[in-house]
Amino acid sequence: MTTQNCILIGAPMDCGKRRTGCLMGPDAYRTADLAGALRSLGHTVQDRGNVTPAPVDPIPHDRIHKLAETIAWTESLANASEAALRDGFPIFMGGDHAVALGTVLGATRHAAAAGKPLFVLWLDAHTDYHTPQTSGSGNLHGTPMGYLAGLPGFDGFPVVDYPVPHDNICMLGLRSVDPEERAALQDTDVTYIDMRAIDEHGIAGPLSAFLDKVHAAGGHLHVSLDVDFLDPSVAPAVGTTVPGGATVREAHLVMEMLHDSGLMTSLDLVELNPFLDDRGRTAQLMVELTASALGRRIFDRPTRAFS
């Protein structure tokens, strides 16, 4: 197994929605000993502490929640992401899913500097393909993929100089998609795999096809794992629960396949709300999934030679 220099970065961002609690996420991951789990696999681990956004003056808006604060977080996280990617494998401990506005923006810059295409695997019950104009709730944690794909309407945010091409995006585990998002996505080349498709065909086939595409292009791969990708019966610590999510085994299989591919270059862990957890079970499961993505397995699978 190839060892990594894992760089833990806390992103206690809680402004992407109105229900608070995700700012406690980084501390929960540290308490659940994410660093220890990675070191046990032979990786080196640096904890760079928590990102802090620059102070901002509020931008009055009758609908959008904490716009100025979210812009400030996006700028700070993009810089932290780009810097960490130069040094190793960053793991961003959120924080709500608006974290990805900045983490993926930094990944786009790093990939462009390296002359590589960036791919994004979005593990989530939701597409998060809104813009500030189409969001009914005004919660900006529902907009990262719209922003990163280059949709208009993100006035005041850092310019996305290298938008992620639609055919470089795979959304896996969908089961709650707003009508505006559905209409917009159906005219794109985004790969979107809802839970019905997973029920009918399994999770390995569609993921394998996407990973083959990343490999063929020689691309970088950012993975953004939302707690609500999982079924709330096994991961209750999220404010956006949607029944019918991935099982524990399906989620581990995704992570094991990511490790086997050797393609993942950065990882978000988002939407953990420890205030809603049951004795830390969700935080622990997210740590275990991260360990699977970094090489933990039931048995090693050596390549067999046939004579």
Coordinates of C-alpha atoms in Angstrom, one line a residue:
M1 CA 0.0 0.0 0.0
T2 CA 1.3 3.5 -0.9
T3 CA 1.5 5.6 2.2
Q4 CA 0.3 9.2 2.1
N5 CA 1.1 12.4 3.9
C6 CA -2.4 13.0 5.2
I7 CA -3.1 16.7 6.1
L8 CA -6.1 17.2 8.4
I9 CA -7.7 20.6 8.1
G10 CA -10.6 21.6 10.3
A11 CA -13.4 23.7 8.7
P12 CA -15.9 24.6 11.4
M13 CA -18.2 26.3 8.9
D14 CA -21.8 26.5 10.0
C15 CA -23.1 29.3 7.9
G16 CA -24.3 27.3 4.9
K17 CA -27.6 26.6 6.5
R18 CA -29.8 27.7 9.4
R19 CA -29.6 24.6 11.7
T20 CA -26.5 25.0 13.7
G21 CA -24.1 22.3 15.1
C22 CA -21.7 21.5 12.2
L23 CA -19.1 23.8 13.6
M24 CA -18.4 21.0 16.2
G25 CA -17.5 18.5 13.4
P26 CA -13.7 19.0 13.4
D27 CA -13.5 18.4 17.2
A28 CA -15.7 15.3 16.8
Y29 CA -13.4 13.8 14.2
R30 CA -10.4 14.5 16.4
T31 CA -12.1 13.0 19.4
A32 CA -13.0 9.9 17.3
D33 CA -9.2 9.7 16.6
L34 CA -9.2 10.1 12.8
A35 CA -5.4 10.8 13.0
G36 CA -4.8 7.6 14.9
A37 CA -6.8 5.5 12.4
L38 CA -4.7 6.9 9.6
R39 CA -1.4 6.4 11.4
S40 CA -2.3 2.8 12.1
L41 CA -2.3 2.3 8.4
G42 CA 1.2 3.6 8.0
H43 CA 0.4 7.1 6.9
T44 CA 2.0 10.2 8.2
V45 CA -0.5 12.7 9.6
Q46 CA -0.3 16.5 10.0
D47 CA -3.1 18.3 11.7
R48 CA -3.0 21.9 10.6
G49 CA -5.7 23.0 12.9
N50 CA -8.8 24.9 11.9
V51 CA -9.2 27.4 9.0
T52 CA -10.4 30.8 10.1
P53 CA -12.1 33.1 7.7
A54 CA -11.3 36.8 7.6
P55 CA -13.7 39.1 9.5
V56 CA -16.5 40.4 7.2
D57 CA -19.3 42.9 7.4
P58 CA -22.7 41.3 6.8
I59 CA -24.2 41.7 3.3
P60 CA -27.9 42.5 3.8
H61 CA -30.0 40.1 1.8
D62 CA -33.7 39.3 2.2
R63 CA -33.3 35.6 1.3
I64 CA -29.7 34.3 1.3
H65 CA -28.4 33.1 4.7
K66 CA -25.1 34.6 5.8
L67 CA -23.8 35.5 2.3
A68 CA -20.8 37.5 3.3
E69 CA -19.6 34.9 5.9
T70 CA -19.9 32.1 3.3
I71 CA -17.9 34.1 0.8
A72 CA -15.1 34.7 3.4
W73 CA -15.0 31.0 4.2
T74 CA -14.8 30.1 0.5
E75 CA -11.8 32.4 0.0
S76 CA -10.0 31.0 3.1
L77 CA -10.7 27.3 2.4
A78 CA -9.7 27.7 -1.3
N79 CA -6.3 29.0 -0.2
A80 CA -5.9 26.3 2.4
S81 CA -6.9 23.6 -0.1
E82 CA -4.5 24.7 -2.8
A83 CA -1.6 24.9 -0.3
A84 CA -2.3 21.5 1.3
L85 CA -2.6 19.8 -2.1
R86 CA 1.0 20.8 -2.8
D87 CA 2.1 19.0 0.3
G88 CA 0.1 15.8 0.5
F89 CA -3.4 14.4 0.7
P90 CA -5.8 16.9 2.4
I91 CA -8.8 15.7 4.4
F92 CA -11.2 18.6 5.2
M93 CA -13.1 18.0 8.4
G94 CA -16.4 20.0 8.1
G95 CA -18.4 21.8 8.7
D96 CA -21.5 21.9 6.5
H97 CA -21.4 21.1 2.8
A98 CA -20.7 24.8 1.8
V99 CA -17.2 23.8 2.8
A100 CA -16.9 22.4 -0.7
L101 CA -17.3 25.9 -2.3
G102 CA -13.7 26.5 -1.1
T103 CA -12.1 23.1 -0.9
V104 CA -13.0 22.2 -4.5
L105 CA -12.2 25.7 -5.8
G106 CA -8.6 25.2 -4.4
A107 CA -8.5 21.7 -6.0
T108 CA -9.4 23.2 -9.4
R109 CA -6.5 25.7 -9.1
H110 CA -4.1 23.0 -8.1
A111 CA -5.1 20.6 -10.9
A112 CA -4.8 23.4 -13.5
A113 CA -1.4 24.3 -12.2
A114 CA -0.4 20.6 -12.6
G115 CA -1.9 20.5 -16.1
K116 CA -4.4 17.8 -15.0
P117 CA -8.2 17.7 -15.3
L118 CA -10.2 17.7 -12.0
F119 CA -13.0 15.2 -11.4
V120 CA -15.4 15.4 -8.5
L121 CA -17.2 12.4 -6.9
W122 CA -20.2 13.9 -4.9
L123 CA -21.5 11.4 -2.3
D124 CA -24.7 13.0 -1.2
A125 CA -28.5 12.6 -1.0
H126 CA -28.7 15.9 -2.8
T127 CA -27.2 17.4 -5.9
D128 CA -26.4 20.8 -4.4
Y129 CA -26.7 22.2 -7.9
H130 CA -28.6 25.3 -6.9
T131 CA -27.5 28.9 -7.4
P132 CA -28.4 31.7 -5.0
Q133 CA -31.2 32.6 -7.4
T134 CA -32.8 29.1 -7.6
S135 CA -32.4 28.1 -3.9
G136 CA -35.7 28.2 -2.2
S137 CA -34.3 28.0 1.2
G138 CA -31.5 30.5 0.8
N139 CA -29.1 28.0 2.3
L140 CA -25.8 28.1 0.5
H141 CA -24.8 24.5 1.4
G142 CA -27.1 23.6 -1.5
T143 CA -25.0 25.5 -4.1
P144 CA -21.5 24.1 -4.3
M145 CA -21.8 22.1 -7.4
G146 CA -23.6 24.9 -9.2
Y147 CA -20.8 27.3 -8.3
L148 CA -18.0 24.9 -9.1
A149 CA -19.5 23.9 -12.5
G150 CA -19.5 27.6 -13.4
L151 CA -23.1 28.5 -13.2
P152 CA -23.8 32.2 -13.1
G153 CA -25.3 34.1 -10.2
F154 CA -22.5 33.9 -7.6
D155 CA -21.8 37.6 -7.3
G156 CA -19.2 38.4 -4.7
F157 CA -17.7 34.9 -4.6
P158 CA -14.2 34.2 -5.9
V159 CA -14.1 33.7 -9.6
V160 CA -14.0 30.1 -10.7
D161 CA -11.3 30.3 -13.3
Y162 CA -11.3 26.6 -14.0
P163 CA -14.9 25.3 -13.7
V164 CA -15.3 21.5 -13.3
P165 CA -16.6 20.2 -16.6
H166 CA -20.0 18.6 -16.3
D167 CA -18.8 15.3 -17.6
N168 CA -16.1 15.2 -14.9
I169 CA -18.8 15.1 -12.2
C170 CA -20.4 12.0 -10.7
M171 CA -23.2 12.4 -8.1
L172 CA -23.8 9.1 -6.3
G173 CA -26.6 8.2 -3.8
L174 CA -29.1 10.9 -4.8
R175 CA -32.6 10.7 -3.4
S176 CA -33.7 14.3 -2.8
V177 CA -33.5 16.6 -5.8
D178 CA -35.4 19.8 -6.2
P179 CA -37.3 20.4 -9.4
E180 CA -35.1 23.3 -10.4
E181 CA -31.9 21.1 -10.0
R182 CA -33.5 18.2 -11.9
A183 CA -34.4 20.4 -14.8
A184 CA -30.9 22.0 -15.0
L185 CA -29.0 18.7 -14.6
Q186 CA -31.0 16.8 -17.3
D187 CA -29.5 19.1 -19.9
T188 CA -25.9 18.4 -18.8
D189 CA -23.4 15.5 -19.1
V190 CA -23.2 15.1 -15.3
T191 CA -23.3 11.4 -14.2
Y192 CA -26.0 11.2 -11.6
I193 CA -26.8 7.9 -9.9
D194 CA -29.9 7.9 -7.7
M195 CA -30.7 5.2 -5.1
R196 CA -33.1 3.5 -7.4
A197 CA -30.3 2.9 -9.9
I198 CA -28.2 1.6 -7.0
D199 CA -31.0 -0.7 -5.9
E200 CA -31.4 -2.1 -9.4
H201 CA -27.8 -2.4 -10.5
G202 CA -25.6 -2.1 -7.4
I203 CA -23.1 0.6 -6.5
A204 CA -19.9 -0.9 -7.8
G205 CA -20.7 -0.8 -11.6
P206 CA -21.5 2.9 -11.9
L207 CA -18.6 3.9 -9.6
S208 CA -16.1 1.7 -11.5
A209 CA -17.2 3.3 -14.8
F210 CA -16.5 6.8 -13.4
L211 CA -13.2 5.8 -12.0
D212 CA -12.2 4.3 -15.3
K213 CA -12.9 7.7 -16.9
V214 CA -10.7 9.5 -14.3
H215 CA -7.9 7.0 -14.9
A216 CA -8.1 7.3 -18.7
A217 CA -7.8 11.1 -18.4
G218 CA -5.0 11.0 -15.9
G219 CA -7.1 13.3 -13.7
H220 CA -7.1 14.4 -10.1
L221 CA -10.1 13.3 -8.0
H222 CA -11.8 15.2 -5.2
V223 CA -14.3 13.2 -3.2
S224 CA -16.9 15.0 -1.1
L225 CA -18.6 12.8 1.4
D226 CA -21.8 14.1 3.1
V227 CA -23.1 12.3 6.1
D228 CA -26.5 12.2 4.5
F229 CA -25.1 9.9 1.7
L230 CA -25.6 7.3 4.4
D231 CA -29.0 6.0 5.6
P232 CA -30.0 8.0 8.8
S233 CA -30.5 4.7 10.7
V234 CA -26.8 4.2 10.7
A235 CA -25.7 7.9 10.6
P236 CA -28.2 10.1 12.5
A237 CA -25.9 13.1 13.1
V238 CA -27.0 15.2 10.2
G239 CA -29.6 17.9 9.9
T240 CA -30.7 16.9 6.3
T241 CA -31.7 13.3 6.9
V242 CA -33.3 11.5 4.0
P243 CA -34.4 7.8 4.4
G244 CA -33.2 5.2 2.0
G245 CA -29.5 6.0 1.9
A246 CA -26.4 3.9 1.4
T247 CA -25.9 1.0 3.8
V248 CA -22.7 0.7 5.8
R249 CA -21.4 -2.0 3.5
E250 CA -22.2 0.0 0.3
A251 CA -20.4 3.0 1.8
H252 CA -17.4 0.9 2.7
L253 CA -17.3 -0.6 -0.8
V254 CA -17.2 2.9 -2.3
M255 CA -14.3 3.8 -0.1
E256 CA -12.5 0.5 -0.7
M257 CA -12.8 1.0 -4.5
L258 CA -11.5 4.5 -4.2
H259 CA -8.4 3.2 -2.4
D260 CA -7.9 0.4 -4.9
S261 CA -8.1 2.9 -7.7
G262 CA -5.3 5.1 -6.3
L263 CA -7.0 8.1 -7.9
M264 CA -8.3 10.2 -5.0
T265 CA -6.3 13.3 -4.3
S266 CA -8.4 15.1 -1.7
L267 CA -11.4 14.4 0.6
D268 CA -14.2 16.4 2.3
L269 CA -16.1 15.0 5.3
V270 CA -19.1 17.2 5.7
E271 CA -22.4 17.8 7.5
L272 CA -21.6 16.0 10.7
N273 CA -23.6 17.6 13.4
P274 CA -22.4 16.1 16.7
F275 CA -25.3 17.7 18.6
L276 CA -27.6 15.2 16.8
D277 CA -25.4 12.1 17.2
D278 CA -25.9 9.1 19.3
R279 CA -22.8 8.6 21.5
G280 CA -20.5 9.5 18.6
R281 CA -21.6 6.6 16.3
T282 CA -21.8 8.8 13.2
A283 CA -18.4 10.4 13.8
Q284 CA -16.9 6.9 14.4
L285 CA -18.5 5.6 11.2
M286 CA -17.1 8.5 9.2
V287 CA -13.7 7.8 10.6
E288 CA -14.0 4.1 9.7
L289 CA -15.0 5.1 6.1
T290 CA -12.0 7.4 5.8
A291 CA -9.8 4.5 7.0
S292 CA -11.3 2.3 4.2
A293 CA -10.5 5.0 1.7
L294 CA -6.9 5.1 2.9
G295 CA -6.3 1.4 2.8
R296 CA -8.0 -0.5 5.7
R297 CA -9.5 -3.7 4.5
I298 CA -10.8 -7.0 5.9
F299 CA -8.1 -9.1 4.1
D300 CA -5.3 -8.0 1.7
R301 CA -6.0 -9.0 -1.8
P302 CA -2.7 -9.9 -3.5
T303 CA -2.6 -10.1 -7.2
R304 CA -2.5 -13.7 -8.2
A305 CA -0.3 -14.9 -11.0
F306 CA -1.7 -17.7 -13.2
S307 CA 0.7 -20.0 -15.1

